């Protein structure tokens, strides 16, 4: 149906570049975006292997934080948190000002039992994004997991200071 039609159009856009006599930067960006969008559709459709290939194609054409983050989602769903963290490091490197990459990276560390790295990432995120309560909440959850209730309470209180409506 519509999904198949959309994927066929995106595939045509991905394959247009190699037929051009010279590929411009805007053409490669368009092709990379088409591959990434195809991957996002396949991800929603639970076609993980095909989505992974699309994101890898996108990255070969033009590196983007979104493609790295989507690969991380696939690896995380497979329980490969080390690979997920590596992809999220790339996303963070490309777009350091996007808090979501940092939060997902901290989550990948935590789920991969690298709690010290998760704590370090969250502490850095708290400094960089002082008006967002989410890293404080996540840090509180990590401290709870560590059975450090004093630090957990402190993190949750910091979150409430930032967003009192969460009480």
C-alpha angles and dihedrals in degrees: 000000000000095000092054091047091050092049091050091052091048091049089053090052091049092052097046095083100064090055093055118097090230127009116225124207091252090053092051091047090051091049092047091049090050091052091047092049090048088052092049091052091048090048091056088047089052092242092140101168093049090045090051091053091049093051091047089050090050091052093049090054100040126349116235134172091231093058091049091048092050091051087051090055090055093047091046091051087054091050093248096132094162091061091041090054091049091054091047090051087057091048090050091048090053096042109020091166094064109096093197092068090053094047092048090048091052089048092050089051092048094047089047089054093247092130097160090056090046090052092047092049092048093047090052090047092051089055094045095044104032094161095056117086096197098086090051090051092049091047089051089053091051091050089049089053088051089051090240097137095170093058091041091055091048091052093048091048090051089052090052090050088057096042110020091176089075092074 
